mmCIF file of C-alpha atoms in Angstrom:
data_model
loop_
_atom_site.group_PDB
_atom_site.id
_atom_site.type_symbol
_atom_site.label_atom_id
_atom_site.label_comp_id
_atom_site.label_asym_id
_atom_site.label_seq_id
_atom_site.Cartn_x
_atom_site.Cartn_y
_atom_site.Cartn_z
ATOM 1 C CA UNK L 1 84.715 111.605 99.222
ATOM 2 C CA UNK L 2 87.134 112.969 96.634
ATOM 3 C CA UNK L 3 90.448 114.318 99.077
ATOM 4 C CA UNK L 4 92.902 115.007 96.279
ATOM 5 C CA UNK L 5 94.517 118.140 96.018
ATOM 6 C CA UNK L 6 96.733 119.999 93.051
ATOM 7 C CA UNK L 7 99.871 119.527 95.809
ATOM 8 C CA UNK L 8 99.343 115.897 96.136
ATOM 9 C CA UNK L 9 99.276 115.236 92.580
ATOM 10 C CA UNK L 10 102.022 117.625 91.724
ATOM 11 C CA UNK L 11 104.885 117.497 94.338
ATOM 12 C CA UNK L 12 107.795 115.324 94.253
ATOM 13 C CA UNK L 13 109.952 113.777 96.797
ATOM 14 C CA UNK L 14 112.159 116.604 98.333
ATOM 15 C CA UNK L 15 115.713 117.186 96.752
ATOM 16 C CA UNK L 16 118.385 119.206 97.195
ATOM 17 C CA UNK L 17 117.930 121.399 93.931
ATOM 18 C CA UNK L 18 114.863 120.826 91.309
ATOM 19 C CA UNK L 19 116.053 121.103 87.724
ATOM 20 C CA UNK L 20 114.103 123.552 85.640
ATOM 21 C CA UNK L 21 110.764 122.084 84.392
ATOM 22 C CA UNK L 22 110.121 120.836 81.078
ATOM 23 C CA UNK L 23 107.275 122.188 78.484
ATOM 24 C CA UNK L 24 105.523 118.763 79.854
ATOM 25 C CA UNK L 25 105.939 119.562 83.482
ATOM 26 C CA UNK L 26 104.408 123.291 83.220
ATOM 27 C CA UNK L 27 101.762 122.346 80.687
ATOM 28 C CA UNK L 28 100.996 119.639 83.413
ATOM 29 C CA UNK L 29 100.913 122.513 86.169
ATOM 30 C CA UNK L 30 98.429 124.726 83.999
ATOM 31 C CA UNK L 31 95.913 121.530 83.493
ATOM 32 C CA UNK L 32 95.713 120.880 87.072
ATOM 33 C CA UNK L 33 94.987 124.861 87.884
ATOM 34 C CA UNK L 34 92.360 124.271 84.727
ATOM 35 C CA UNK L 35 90.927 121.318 86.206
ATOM 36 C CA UNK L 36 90.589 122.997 89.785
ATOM 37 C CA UNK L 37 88.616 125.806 87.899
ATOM 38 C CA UNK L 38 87.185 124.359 84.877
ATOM 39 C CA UNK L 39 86.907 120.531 84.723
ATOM 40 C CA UNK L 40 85.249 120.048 81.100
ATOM 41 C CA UNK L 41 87.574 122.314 79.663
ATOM 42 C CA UNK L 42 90.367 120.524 81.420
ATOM 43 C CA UNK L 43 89.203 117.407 80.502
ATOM 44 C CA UNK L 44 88.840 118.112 76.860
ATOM 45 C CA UNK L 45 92.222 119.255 76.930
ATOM 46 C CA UNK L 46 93.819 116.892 78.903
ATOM 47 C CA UNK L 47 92.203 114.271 75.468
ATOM 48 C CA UNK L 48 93.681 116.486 73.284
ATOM 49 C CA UNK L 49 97.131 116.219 74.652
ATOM 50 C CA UNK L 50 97.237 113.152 75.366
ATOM 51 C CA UNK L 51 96.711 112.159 72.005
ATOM 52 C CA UNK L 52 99.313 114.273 70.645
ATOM 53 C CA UNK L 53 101.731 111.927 73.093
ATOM 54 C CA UNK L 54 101.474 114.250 76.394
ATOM 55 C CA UNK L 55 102.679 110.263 78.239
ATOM 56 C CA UNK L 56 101.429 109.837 82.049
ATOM 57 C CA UNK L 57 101.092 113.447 82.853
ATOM 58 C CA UNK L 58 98.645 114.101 80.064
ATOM 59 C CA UNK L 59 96.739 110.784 81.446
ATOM 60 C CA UNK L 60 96.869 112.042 85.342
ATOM 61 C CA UNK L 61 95.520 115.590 84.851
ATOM 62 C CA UNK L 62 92.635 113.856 82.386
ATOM 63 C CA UNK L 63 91.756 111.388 85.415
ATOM 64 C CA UNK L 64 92.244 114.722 87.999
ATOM 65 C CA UNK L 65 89.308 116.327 85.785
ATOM 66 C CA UNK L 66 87.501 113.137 85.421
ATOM 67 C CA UNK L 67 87.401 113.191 89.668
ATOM 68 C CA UNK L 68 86.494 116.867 89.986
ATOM 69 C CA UNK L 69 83.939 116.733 87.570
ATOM 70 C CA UNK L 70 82.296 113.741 89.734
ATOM 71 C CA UNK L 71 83.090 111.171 86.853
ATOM 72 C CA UNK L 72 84.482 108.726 88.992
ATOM 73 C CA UNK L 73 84.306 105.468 87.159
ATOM 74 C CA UNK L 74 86.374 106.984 84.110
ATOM 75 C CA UNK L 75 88.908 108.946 86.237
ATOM 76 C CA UNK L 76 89.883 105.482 87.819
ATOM 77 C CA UNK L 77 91.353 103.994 84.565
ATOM 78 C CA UNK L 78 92.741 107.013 83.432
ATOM 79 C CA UNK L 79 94.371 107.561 87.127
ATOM 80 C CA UNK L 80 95.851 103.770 86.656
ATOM 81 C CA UNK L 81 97.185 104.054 83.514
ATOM 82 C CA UNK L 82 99.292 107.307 84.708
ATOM 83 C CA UNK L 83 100.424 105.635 87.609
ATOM 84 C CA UNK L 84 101.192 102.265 85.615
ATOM 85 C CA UNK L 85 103.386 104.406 82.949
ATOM 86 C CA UNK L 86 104.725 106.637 85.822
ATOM 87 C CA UNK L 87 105.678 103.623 87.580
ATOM 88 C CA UNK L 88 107.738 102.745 84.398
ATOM 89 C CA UNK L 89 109.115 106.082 84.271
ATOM 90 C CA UNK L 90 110.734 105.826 87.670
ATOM 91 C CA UNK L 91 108.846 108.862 88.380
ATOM 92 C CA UNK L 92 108.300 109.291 92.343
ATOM 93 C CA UNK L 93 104.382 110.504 91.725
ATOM 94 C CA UNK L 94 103.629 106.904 90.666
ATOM 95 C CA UNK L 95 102.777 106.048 94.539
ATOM 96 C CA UNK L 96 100.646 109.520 94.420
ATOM 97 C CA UNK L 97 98.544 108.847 91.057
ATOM 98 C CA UNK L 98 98.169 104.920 92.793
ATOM 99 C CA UNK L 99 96.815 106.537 95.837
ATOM 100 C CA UNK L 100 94.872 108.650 93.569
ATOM 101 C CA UNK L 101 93.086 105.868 91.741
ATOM 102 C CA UNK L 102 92.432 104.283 94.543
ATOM 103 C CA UNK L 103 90.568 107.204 95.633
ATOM 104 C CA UNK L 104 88.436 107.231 92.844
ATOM 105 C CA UNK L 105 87.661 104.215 93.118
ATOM 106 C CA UNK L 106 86.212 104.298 96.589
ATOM 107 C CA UNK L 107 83.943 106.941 95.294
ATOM 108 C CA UNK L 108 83.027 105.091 92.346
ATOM 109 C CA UNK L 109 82.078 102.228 94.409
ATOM 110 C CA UNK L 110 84.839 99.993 93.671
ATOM 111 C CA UNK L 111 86.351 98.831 96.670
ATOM 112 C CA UNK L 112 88.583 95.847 95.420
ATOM 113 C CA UNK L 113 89.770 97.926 92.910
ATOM 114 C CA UNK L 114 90.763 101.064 95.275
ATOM 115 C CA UNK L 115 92.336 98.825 97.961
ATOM 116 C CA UNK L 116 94.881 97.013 94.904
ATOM 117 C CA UNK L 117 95.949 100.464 94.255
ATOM 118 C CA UNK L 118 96.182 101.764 97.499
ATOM 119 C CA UNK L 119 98.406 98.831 98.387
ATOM 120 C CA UNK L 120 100.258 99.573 95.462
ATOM 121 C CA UNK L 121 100.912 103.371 96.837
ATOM 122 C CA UNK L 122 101.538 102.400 100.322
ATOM 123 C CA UNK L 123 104.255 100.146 99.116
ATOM 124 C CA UNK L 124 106.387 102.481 98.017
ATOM 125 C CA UNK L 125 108.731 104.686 99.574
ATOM 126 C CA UNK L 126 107.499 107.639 98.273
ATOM 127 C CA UNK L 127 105.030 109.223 100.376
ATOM 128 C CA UNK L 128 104.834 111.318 103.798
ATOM 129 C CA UNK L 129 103.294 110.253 106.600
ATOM 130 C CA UNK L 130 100.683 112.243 106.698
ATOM 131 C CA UNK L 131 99.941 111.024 102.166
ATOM 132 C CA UNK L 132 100.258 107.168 104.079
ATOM 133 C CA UNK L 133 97.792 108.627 106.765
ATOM 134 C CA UNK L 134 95.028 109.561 104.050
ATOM 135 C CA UNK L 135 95.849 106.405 101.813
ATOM 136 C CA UNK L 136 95.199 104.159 104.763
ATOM 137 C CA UNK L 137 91.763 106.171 105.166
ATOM 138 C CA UNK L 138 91.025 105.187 102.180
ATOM 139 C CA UNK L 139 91.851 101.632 102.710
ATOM 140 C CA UNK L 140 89.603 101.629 105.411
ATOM 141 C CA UNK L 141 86.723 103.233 103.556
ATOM 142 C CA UNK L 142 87.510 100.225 100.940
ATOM 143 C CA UNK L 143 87.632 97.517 103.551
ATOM 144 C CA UNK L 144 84.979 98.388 105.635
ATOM 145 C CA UNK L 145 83.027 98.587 102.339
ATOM 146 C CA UNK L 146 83.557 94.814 101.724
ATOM 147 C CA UNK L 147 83.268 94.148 105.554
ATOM 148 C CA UNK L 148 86.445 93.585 106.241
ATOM 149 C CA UNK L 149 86.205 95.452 109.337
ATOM 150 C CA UNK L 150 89.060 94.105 111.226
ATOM 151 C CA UNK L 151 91.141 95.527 108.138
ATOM 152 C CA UNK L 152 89.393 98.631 108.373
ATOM 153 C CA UNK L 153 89.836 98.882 112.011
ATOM 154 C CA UNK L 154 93.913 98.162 111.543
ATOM 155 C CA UNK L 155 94.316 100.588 108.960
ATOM 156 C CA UNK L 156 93.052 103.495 110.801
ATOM 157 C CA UNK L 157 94.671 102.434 113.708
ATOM 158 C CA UNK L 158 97.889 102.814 111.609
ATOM 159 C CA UNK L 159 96.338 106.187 109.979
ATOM 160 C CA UNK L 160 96.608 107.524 113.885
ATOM 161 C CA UNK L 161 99.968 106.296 114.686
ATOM 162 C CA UNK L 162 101.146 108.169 111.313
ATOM 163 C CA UNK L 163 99.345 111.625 111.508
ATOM 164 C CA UNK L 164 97.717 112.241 115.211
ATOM 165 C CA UNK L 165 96.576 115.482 113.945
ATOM 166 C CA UNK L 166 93.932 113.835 110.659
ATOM 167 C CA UNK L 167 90.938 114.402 112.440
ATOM 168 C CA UNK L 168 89.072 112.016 109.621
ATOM 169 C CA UNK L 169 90.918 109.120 110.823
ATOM 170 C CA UNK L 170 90.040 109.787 114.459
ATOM 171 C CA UNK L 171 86.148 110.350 113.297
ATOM 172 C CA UNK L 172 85.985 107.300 111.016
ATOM 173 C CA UNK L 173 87.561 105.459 113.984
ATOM 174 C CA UNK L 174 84.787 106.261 115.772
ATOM 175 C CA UNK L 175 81.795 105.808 113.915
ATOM 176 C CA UNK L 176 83.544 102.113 112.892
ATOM 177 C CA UNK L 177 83.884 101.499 116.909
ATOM 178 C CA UNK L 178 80.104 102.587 117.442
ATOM 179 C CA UNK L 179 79.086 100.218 114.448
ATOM 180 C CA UNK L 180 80.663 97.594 115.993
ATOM 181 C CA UNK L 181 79.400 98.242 119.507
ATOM 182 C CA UNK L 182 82.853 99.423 120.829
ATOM 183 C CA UNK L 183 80.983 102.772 122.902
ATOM 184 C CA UNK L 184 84.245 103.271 124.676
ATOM 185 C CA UNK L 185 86.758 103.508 122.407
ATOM 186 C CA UNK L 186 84.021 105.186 119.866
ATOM 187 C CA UNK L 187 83.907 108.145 122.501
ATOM 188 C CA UNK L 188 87.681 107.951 122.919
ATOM 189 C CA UNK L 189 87.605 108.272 119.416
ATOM 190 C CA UNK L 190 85.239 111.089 118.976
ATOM 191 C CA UNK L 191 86.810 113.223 121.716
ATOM 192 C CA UNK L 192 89.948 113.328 119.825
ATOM 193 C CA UNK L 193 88.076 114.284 116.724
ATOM 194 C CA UNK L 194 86.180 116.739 117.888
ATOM 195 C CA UNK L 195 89.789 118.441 119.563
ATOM 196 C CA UNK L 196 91.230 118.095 116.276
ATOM 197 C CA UNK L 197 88.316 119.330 114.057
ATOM 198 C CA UNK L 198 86.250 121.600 116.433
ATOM 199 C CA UNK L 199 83.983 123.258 113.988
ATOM 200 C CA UNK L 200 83.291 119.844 111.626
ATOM 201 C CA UNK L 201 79.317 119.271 111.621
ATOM 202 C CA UNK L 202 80.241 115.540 110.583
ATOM 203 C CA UNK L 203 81.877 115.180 114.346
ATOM 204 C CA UNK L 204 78.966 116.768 116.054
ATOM 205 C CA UNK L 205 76.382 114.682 114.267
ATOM 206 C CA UNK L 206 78.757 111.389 114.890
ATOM 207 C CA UNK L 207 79.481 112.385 118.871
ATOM 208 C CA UNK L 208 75.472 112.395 118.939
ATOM 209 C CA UNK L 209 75.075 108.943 117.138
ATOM 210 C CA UNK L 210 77.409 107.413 119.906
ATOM 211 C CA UNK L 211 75.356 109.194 122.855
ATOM 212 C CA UNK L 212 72.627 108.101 122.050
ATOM 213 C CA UNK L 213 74.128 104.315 121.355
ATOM 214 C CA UNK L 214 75.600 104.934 124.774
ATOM 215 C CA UNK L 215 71.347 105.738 126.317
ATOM 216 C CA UNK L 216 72.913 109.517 126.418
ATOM 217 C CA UNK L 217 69.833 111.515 124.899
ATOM 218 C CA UNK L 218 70.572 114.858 126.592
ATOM 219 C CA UNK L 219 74.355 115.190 125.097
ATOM 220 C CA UNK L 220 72.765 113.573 121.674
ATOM 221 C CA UNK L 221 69.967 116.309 121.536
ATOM 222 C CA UNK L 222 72.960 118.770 122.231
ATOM 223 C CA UNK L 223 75.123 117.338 119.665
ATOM 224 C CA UNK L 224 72.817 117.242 116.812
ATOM 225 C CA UNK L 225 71.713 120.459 117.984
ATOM 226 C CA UNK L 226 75.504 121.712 117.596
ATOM 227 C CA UNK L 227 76.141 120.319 113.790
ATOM 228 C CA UNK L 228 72.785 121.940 112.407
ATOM 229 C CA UNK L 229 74.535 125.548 114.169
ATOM 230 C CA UNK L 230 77.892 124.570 112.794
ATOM 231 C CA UNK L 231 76.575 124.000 109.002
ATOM 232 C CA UNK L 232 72.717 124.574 108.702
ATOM 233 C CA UNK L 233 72.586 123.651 105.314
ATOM 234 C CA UNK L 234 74.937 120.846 105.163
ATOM 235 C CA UNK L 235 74.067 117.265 104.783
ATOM 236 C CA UNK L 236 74.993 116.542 108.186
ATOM 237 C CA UNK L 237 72.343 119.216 109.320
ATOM 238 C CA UNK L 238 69.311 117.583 107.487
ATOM 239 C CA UNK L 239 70.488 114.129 108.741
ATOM 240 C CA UNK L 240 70.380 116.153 112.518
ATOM 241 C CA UNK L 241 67.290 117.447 111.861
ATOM 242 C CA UNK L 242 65.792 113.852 111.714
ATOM 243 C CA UNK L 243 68.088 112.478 114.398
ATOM 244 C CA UNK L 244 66.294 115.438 116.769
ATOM 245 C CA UNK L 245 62.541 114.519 115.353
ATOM 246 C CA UNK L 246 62.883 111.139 115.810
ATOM 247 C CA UNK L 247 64.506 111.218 119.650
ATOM 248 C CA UNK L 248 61.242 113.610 120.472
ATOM 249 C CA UNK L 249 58.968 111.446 118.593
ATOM 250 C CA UNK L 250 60.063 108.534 121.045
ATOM 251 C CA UNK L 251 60.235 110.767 124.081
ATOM 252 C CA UNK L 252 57.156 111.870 123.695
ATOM 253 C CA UNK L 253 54.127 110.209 125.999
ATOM 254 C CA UNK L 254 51.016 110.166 124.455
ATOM 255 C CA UNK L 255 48.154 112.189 125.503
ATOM 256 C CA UNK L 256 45.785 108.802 126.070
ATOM 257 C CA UNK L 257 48.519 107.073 127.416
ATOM 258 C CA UNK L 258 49.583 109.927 129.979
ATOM 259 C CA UNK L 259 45.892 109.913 130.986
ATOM 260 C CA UNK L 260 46.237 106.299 131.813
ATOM 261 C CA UNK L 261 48.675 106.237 134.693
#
């Protein structure tokens, strides 16, 4: 799940007054707006200047591209590198390229990787709460990846206590606690979610995976039922849309065997 945005890559730590930006910083600026709009392009040009020297920023915007045009596995070197040269720079957006990378990597499948350079974000200062909040997220994806659930299960916890309001840590709390057999704290969890992100088909369809762990199959019919109206074309829907066929396949009594009794 790719949660970067052009803000997190671009903003600094605040300051009192920002000095005018350099030709680096605004052609920096443009190749991010590119890359929101145009990845190949972006990414072709984001080559071109780094060769002719463009340094980290050059190297971050290429990797930004890379990500938004679903080319995971190469943004996550190019993501390092910028944060590895940033880092050297004394630039504050190290920690955010780090974090960056380490999303990558999580969607390229490479969970040690992601969770070296998330704890390489998280350790510095540089951050918000609410940058720490998605960074430990990801650390959770990572861990719980290479079942280290305990870890994942700590850095969520930590994700809450940082930003109450990220619904995706509350819902990833939940589905961890139902995976682990924890019903109680997964509907704890998933009532907070769904207050937090009312209208998300991936909380409906999770609320009615933890009913019906819970023997529930009324409020799990209802649930499912509520995340194919939310988003009826949505991955979540079609995974519904099984959920509901399979609960009536198993509630429903055979003709023969109805005759029987």
């Amino acid at each position: 799940m790719l949660l970067f945005t052009l803000f997190f890559l671009q903003a600094a730590s605040p300051v009192a007054a920002q000095p005018l930006p350099t030709l680096d910083e605004v052609q920096f600026a443009e190749c991010l707006t590119l890359a929101s709009k145009d990845p190949a392009s972006a990414i072709s040009n984001a080559s071109v200047w780094a060769q002719q020297k463009g340094g980290y920023l050059a190297r971050a915007c290429h990797g930004f591209a890379l990500a938004t045009d679903f080319k995971f596995d190469l943004a996550v070197p190019m993501l390092t590198e910028a944060a590895t040269l940033a880092e050297a720079q004394g630039d504050v957006r190290a920690a955010r390229f780090w974090a960056q990378a380490g999303n990558a990597a999580i969607a390229a499948g490479q969970a040690d990787v992601a969770i070296d350079a998330l704890g390489k974000a998280l350790a510095s200062n540089n951050l918000d709460d609410n940058e720490r909040a998605d960074s430990e997220v990801d650390r959770a994806r990572a861990f719980v990846a290479l079942g280290k659930n305990a870890d994942g299960e700590a850095a969520l916890a930590t994700a809450r206590q940082l930003a109450p309001e990220n619904g995706t840590a509350w819902l990833l709390s939940a589905t961890l606690a139902r995976r682990l057999n924890k019903l109680p704290d997964a509907l704890s969890f998933i009532q907070t979610a769904a207050a937090v992100l009312p209208s998300d088909p991936a909380v409906a369809l999770e609320a009615g995976n933890i009913a019906i762990a819970a023997g529930d199959d009324d409020t799990a019919r209802t649930q499912w039922e509520q995340a194919i109206k939310i988003a009826p074309n949505s991955r979540q829907a079609v995974t519904a849309t099984a959920q509901l066929a399979a609960l009536a396949a198993a509630t429903t009594v055979p003709k023969d065997e109805a005759q029987s009794r």
